[in-house]
Coordinates of C-alpha atoms in Angstrom, one line a residue:
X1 CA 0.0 0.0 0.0
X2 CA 1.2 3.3 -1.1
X3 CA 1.2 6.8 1.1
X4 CA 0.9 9.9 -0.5
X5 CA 4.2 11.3 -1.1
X6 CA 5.3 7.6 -3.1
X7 CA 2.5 8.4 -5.5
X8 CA 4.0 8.9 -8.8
X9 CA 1.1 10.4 -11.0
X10 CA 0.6 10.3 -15.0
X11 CA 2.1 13.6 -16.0
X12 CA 1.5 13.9 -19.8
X13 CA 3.1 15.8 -22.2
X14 CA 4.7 19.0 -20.1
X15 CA 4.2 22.3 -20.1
X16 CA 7.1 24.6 -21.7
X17 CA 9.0 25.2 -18.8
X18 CA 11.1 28.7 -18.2
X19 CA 14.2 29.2 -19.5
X20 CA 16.9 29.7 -17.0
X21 CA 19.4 32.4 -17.0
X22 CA 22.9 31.6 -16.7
X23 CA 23.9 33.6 -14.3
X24 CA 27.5 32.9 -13.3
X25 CA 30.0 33.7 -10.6
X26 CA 29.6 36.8 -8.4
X27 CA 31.5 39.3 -10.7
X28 CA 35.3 39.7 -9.6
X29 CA 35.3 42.8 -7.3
X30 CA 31.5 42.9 -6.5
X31 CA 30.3 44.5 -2.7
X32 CA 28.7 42.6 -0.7
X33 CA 25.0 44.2 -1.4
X34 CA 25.8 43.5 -5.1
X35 CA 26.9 39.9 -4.2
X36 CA 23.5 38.6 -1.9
X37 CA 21.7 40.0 -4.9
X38 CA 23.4 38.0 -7.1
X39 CA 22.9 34.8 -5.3
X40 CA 19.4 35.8 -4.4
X41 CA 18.6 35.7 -7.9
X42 CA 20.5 32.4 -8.9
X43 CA 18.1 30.6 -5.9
X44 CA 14.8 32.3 -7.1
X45 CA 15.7 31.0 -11.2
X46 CA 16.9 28.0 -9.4
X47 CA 13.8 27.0 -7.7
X48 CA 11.8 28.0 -10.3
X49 CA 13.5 26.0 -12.9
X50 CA 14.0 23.2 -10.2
X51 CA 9.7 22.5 -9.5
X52 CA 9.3 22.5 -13.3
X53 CA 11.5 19.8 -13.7
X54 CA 10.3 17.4 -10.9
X55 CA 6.8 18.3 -12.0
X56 CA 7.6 16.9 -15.9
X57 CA 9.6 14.0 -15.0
X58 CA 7.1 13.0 -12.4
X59 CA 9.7 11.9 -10.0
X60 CA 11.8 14.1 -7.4
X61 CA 12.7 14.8 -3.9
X62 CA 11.2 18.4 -4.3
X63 CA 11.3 19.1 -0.3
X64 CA 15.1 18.5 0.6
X65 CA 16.4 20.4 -3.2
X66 CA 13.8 23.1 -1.8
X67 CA 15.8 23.6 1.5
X68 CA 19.1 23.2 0.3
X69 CA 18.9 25.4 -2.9
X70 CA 20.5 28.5 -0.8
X71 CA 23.5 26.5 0.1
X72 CA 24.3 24.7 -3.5
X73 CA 24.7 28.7 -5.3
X74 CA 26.5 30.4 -2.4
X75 CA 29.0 27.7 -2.7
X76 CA 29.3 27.4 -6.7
X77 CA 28.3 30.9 -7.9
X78 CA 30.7 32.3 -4.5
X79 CA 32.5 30.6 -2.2
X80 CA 33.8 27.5 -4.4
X81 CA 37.1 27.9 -5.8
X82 CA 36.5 26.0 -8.9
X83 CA 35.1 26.8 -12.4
X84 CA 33.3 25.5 -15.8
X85 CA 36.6 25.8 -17.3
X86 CA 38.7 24.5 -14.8
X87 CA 37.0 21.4 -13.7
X88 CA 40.3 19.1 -14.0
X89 CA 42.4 21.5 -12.1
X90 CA 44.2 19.9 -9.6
X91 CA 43.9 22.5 -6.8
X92 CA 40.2 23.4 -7.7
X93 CA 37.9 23.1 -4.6
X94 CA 36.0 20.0 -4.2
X95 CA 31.9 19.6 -4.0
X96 CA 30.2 16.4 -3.0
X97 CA 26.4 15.9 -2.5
X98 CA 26.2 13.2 0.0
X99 CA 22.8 13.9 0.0
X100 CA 22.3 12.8 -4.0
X101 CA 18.8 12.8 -4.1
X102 CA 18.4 16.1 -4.1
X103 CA 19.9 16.1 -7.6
X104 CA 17.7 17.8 -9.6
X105 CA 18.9 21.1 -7.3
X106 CA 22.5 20.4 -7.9
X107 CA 22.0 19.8 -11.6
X108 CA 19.7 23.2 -11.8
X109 CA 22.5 25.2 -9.7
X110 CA 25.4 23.9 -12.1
X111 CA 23.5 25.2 -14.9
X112 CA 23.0 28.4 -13.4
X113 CA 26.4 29.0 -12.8
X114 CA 27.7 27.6 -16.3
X115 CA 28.8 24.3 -15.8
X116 CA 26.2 22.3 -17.3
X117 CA 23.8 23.7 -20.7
X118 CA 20.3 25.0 -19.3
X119 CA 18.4 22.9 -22.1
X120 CA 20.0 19.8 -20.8
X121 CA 17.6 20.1 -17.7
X122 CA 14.4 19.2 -19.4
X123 CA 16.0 15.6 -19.8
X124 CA 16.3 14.8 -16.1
X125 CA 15.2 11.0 -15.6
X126 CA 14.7 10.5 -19.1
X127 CA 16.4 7.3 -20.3
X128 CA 20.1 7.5 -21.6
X129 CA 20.0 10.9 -19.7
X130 CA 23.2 11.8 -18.3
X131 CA 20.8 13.3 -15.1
X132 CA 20.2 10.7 -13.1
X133 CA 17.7 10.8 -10.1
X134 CA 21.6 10.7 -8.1
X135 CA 24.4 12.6 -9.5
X136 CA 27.2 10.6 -11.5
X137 CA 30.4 11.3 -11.5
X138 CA 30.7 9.0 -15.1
X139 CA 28.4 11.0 -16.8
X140 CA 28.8 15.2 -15.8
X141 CA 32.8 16.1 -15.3
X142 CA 31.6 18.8 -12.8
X143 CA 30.6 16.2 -10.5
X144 CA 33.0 15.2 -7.7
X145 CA 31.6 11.7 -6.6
X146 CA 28.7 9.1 -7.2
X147 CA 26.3 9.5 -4.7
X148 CA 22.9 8.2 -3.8
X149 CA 22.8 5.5 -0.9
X150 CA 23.2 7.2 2.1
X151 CA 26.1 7.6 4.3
X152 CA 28.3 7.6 1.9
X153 CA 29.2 10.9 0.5
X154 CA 30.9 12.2 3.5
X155 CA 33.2 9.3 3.8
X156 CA 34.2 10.1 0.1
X157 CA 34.8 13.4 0.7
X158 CA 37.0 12.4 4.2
X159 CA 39.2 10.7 1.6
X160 CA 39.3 13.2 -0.7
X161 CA 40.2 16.2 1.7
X162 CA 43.0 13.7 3.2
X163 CA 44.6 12.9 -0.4
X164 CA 44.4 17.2 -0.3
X165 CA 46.3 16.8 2.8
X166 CA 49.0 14.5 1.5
X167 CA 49.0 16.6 -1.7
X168 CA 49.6 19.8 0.3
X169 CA 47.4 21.4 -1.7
X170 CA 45.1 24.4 -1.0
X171 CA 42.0 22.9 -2.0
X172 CA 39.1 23.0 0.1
X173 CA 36.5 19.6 0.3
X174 CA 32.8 20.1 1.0
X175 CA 30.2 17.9 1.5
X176 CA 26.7 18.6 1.8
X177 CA 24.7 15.7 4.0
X178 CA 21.4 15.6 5.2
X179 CA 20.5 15.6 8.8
X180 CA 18.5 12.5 9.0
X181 CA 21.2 11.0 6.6
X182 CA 23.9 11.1 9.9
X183 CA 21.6 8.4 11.4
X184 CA 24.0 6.5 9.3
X185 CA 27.1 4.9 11.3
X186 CA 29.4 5.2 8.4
X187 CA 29.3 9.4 8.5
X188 CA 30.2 9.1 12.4
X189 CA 33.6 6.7 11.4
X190 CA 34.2 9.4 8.9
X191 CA 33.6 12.2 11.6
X192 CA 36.3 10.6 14.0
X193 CA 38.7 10.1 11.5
X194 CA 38.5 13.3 9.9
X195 CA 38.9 15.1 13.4
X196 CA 41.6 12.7 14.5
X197 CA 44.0 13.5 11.2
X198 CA 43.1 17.1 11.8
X199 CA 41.8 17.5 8.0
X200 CA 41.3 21.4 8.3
X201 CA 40.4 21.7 4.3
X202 CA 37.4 19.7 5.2
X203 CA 33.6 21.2 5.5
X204 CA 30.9 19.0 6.0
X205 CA 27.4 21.0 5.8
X206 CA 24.8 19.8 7.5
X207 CA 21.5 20.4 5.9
X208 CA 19.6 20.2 9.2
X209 CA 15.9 20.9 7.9
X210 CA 14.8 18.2 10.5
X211 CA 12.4 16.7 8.7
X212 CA 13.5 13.1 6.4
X213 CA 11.4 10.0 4.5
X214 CA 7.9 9.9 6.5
X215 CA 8.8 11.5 9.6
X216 CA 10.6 14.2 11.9
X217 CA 13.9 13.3 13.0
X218 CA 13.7 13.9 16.1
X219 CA 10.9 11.5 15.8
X220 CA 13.1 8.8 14.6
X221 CA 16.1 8.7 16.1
X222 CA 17.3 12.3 17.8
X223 CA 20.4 14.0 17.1
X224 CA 20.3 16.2 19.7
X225 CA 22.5 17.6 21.0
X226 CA 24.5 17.8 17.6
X227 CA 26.7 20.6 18.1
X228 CA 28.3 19.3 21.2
X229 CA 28.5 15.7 19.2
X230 CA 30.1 17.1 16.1
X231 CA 32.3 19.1 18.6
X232 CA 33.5 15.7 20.6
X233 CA 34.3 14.6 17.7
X234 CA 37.2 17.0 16.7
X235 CA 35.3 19.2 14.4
X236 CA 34.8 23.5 14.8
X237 CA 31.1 23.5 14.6
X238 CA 29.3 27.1 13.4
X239 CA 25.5 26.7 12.9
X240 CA 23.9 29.6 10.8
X241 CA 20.2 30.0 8.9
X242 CA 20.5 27.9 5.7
X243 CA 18.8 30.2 3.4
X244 CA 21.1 33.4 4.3
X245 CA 23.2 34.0 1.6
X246 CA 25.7 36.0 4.2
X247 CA 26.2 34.2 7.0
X248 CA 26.7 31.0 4.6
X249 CA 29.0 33.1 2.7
X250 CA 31.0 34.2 5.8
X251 CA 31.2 30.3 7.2
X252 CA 32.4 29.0 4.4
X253 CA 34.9 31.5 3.8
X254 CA 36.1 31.0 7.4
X255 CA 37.6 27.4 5.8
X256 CA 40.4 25.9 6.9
X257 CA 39.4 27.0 10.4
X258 CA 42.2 28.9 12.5
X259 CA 42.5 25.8 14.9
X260 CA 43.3 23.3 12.0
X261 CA 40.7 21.3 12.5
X262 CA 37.8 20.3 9.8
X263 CA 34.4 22.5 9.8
X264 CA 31.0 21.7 10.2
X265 CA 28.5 24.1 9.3
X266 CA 24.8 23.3 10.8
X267 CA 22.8 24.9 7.9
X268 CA 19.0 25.5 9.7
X269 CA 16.5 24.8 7.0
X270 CA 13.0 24.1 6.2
X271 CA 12.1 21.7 3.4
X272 CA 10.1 23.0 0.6
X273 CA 11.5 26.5 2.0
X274 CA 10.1 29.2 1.2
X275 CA 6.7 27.8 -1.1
X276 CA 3.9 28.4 1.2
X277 CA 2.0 25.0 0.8
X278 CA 5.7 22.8 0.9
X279 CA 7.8 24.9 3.8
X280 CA 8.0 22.4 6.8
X281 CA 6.0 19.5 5.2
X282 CA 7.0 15.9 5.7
X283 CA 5.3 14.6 2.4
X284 CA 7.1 17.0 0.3
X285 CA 10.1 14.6 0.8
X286 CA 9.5 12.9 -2.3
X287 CA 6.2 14.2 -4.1
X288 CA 5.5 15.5 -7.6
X289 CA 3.6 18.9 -7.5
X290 CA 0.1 19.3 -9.9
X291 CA -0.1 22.2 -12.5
X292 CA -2.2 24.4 -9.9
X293 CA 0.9 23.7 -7.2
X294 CA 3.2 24.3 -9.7
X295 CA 1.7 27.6 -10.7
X296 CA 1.3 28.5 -7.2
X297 CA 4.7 28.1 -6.6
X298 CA 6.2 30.1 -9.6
X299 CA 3.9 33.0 -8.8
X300 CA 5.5 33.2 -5.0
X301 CA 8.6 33.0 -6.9
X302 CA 8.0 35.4 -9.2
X303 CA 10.3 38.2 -6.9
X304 CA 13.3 37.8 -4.8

C-alpha cells in the first residue's frame, strides 16, 4: 500500500517550462550588497526551474532540493574555488552531495552557474540521460563523486580532503549531508577520522531541515545535541540560517578553520522553503507537484 508522497502520478506531455538564465559567478570585485543579490537571484531562477522539472519527470525529492537550494549557489556561484573551465584542475575546490537525491537542485544550480547547458535540464530522468535521479560522476565532469545510498558521500569526501592533505594542496572539500542522513554509522567513522587526522580543508554541511522519509527526525532517532557531538568529535562546529546567503558566505569562507581542524556548518532549514504549501512539510520529501501547485509556486517565486 502506497502513502501519499510515493504516488508517482501520469504527467502527460509537459508544459514549456522557463528558460533559466545563466547567471555565473559573483562578478570579480562585487560589494557585498551586489553579491547577496546576485545569489538571491541564482536561488529564485533556481527553484523555479527546479519544480518544473520534478513536475515533468514526475519523480523528485522536491522538499530536501527546496531547503538546500540556498546552500548549492552560495557555494558554486561564491564561495567555491573552482570553475566550468577549470574542472580538472588539480587545486580546484572539491563539492560532493552526500545527499544525491536532491539532484535535480544540484544539476539546476550547475547550470546556473555555467557548468552544465540550461536545455540539458528538461531531460532529467529520461532514459540515456546523463541526469540521473543521483548525480554521477561517469556522466557530468563537474561532479566530484557518485552518490545516492546514504552515508556515503561524507566518507568520500574524508578521503578526498586527506589525499588534499598528503597533496599539500590548497583545495578546500565540501560535503553537503542531510541531517536525517547522519543516522547512518558510516558518516560518524568518517567524523572521527576526519577530526583525528586534523583534515582542516574539510567542510561538512549539515543540511539540518529536521524533517527526512515519512517523519521528523527527532521522531526517529534524535540527534540532539549535535553541536556538542560534532564538537566531541574534533570538528569547529558554526550553525547559521540555511537560506542566508551571508552568513553562509562568511562560514564557508572562514575554511580551513584557524584551529586546524575540519568545519561543520549546521545549515538550519525548512524543506520545501520558502513555497507556502511545501515549507515544513513531511510529504514534500519525495512528491510531484500538480499544475495548480506548480503555478502556485512560480507566482510566489515570481520576486526575490
Amino acid at each position: 500500500m502506497s502513502v501519499e508522497e510515493d504516488l508517482v502520478p501520469h504527467v502527460g506531455t509537459p508544459a514549456v517550462a522557463d528558460s533559466l538564465p545563466v547567471l555565473g559567478r559573483v562578478p570579480e570585485g562585487a560589494d557585498r550588497a551586489t553579491a547577496l543579490v546576485h545569489l538571491a537571484e541564482a536561488a529564485r531562477q533556481v527553484r523555479r526551474r527546479d519544480i518544473q522539472m520534478i513536475r515533468s519527470a514526475g519523480l523528485g525529492h522536491i522538499g530536501g532540493e527546496f531547503s538546500v537550494i540556498d546552500i548549492l549557489v552560495t557555494l558554486y556561484l561564491y564561495s567555491l574555488n573552482v570553475s566550468p573551465d577549470a574542472v580538472d584542475d588539480p587545486d580546484r575546490d572539491r563539492f560532493i552531495l552526500s545527499k544525491g537525491h536532491a539532484a535535480a537542485a544540484l544539476y539546476t544550480t550547475l547550470a546556473v552557474a555555467g557548468f552544465l547547458p540550461p536545455e540539458q535540464l528538461s531531460t532529467f530522468m529520461q532514459p540515456l540521460s546523463q541526469l540521473n535521479g543521483h548525480p554521477a560522476r561517469t556522466k557530468i565532469a563537474a561532479v566530484e563523486a557518485s552518490t545516492g545510498p546514504l552515508g556515503h558521500g561524507l566518507p568520500i569526501a574524508v578521503g578526498t580532503a586527506f589525499a588534499g592533505k598528503l597533496d599539500a594542496s590548497p583545495r578546500r572539500t565540501v560535503v553537503v549531508v542531510g541531517d536525517g542522513e547522519l543516522q547512518e554509522g558510516s558518516n560518524w567513522e568518517a567524523l572521527m577520522t576526519a577530526g583525528n587526522h586534523r583534515l582542516s580543508g574539510l567542510c561538512v554541511v549539515v543540511d539540518r531541515n529536521r524533517l527526512q522519509q515519512g517523519a521528523r527526525v527527532a521522531d526517529t532517532n534524535d540527534l540532539e545535541p549535535l553541536a556538542d557531538k560534532l564538537r566531541a568529535f574534533g570538528l569547529e562546529v558554526v550553525e547559521v540560517d540555511g537560506h542566508d546567503h551571508a552568513a553562509l558566505a562568511d562560514a564557508f569562507a572562514a575554511v580551513p578553520a584557524a584551529s586546524g581542524k575540519p568545519t561543520a556548518v549546521i545549515a538550519h532549514t525548512f524543506k520545501g522553503h520558502p513555497i507556502s504549501f511545501m515549507s515544513d512539510d513531511v510529504a514534500w520529501h519525495h512528491k510531484v507537484p500538480s499544475p495548480d501547485q506548480v503555478a502556485t509556486a512560480l507566482t510566489e517565486l515570481e520576486t526575490p
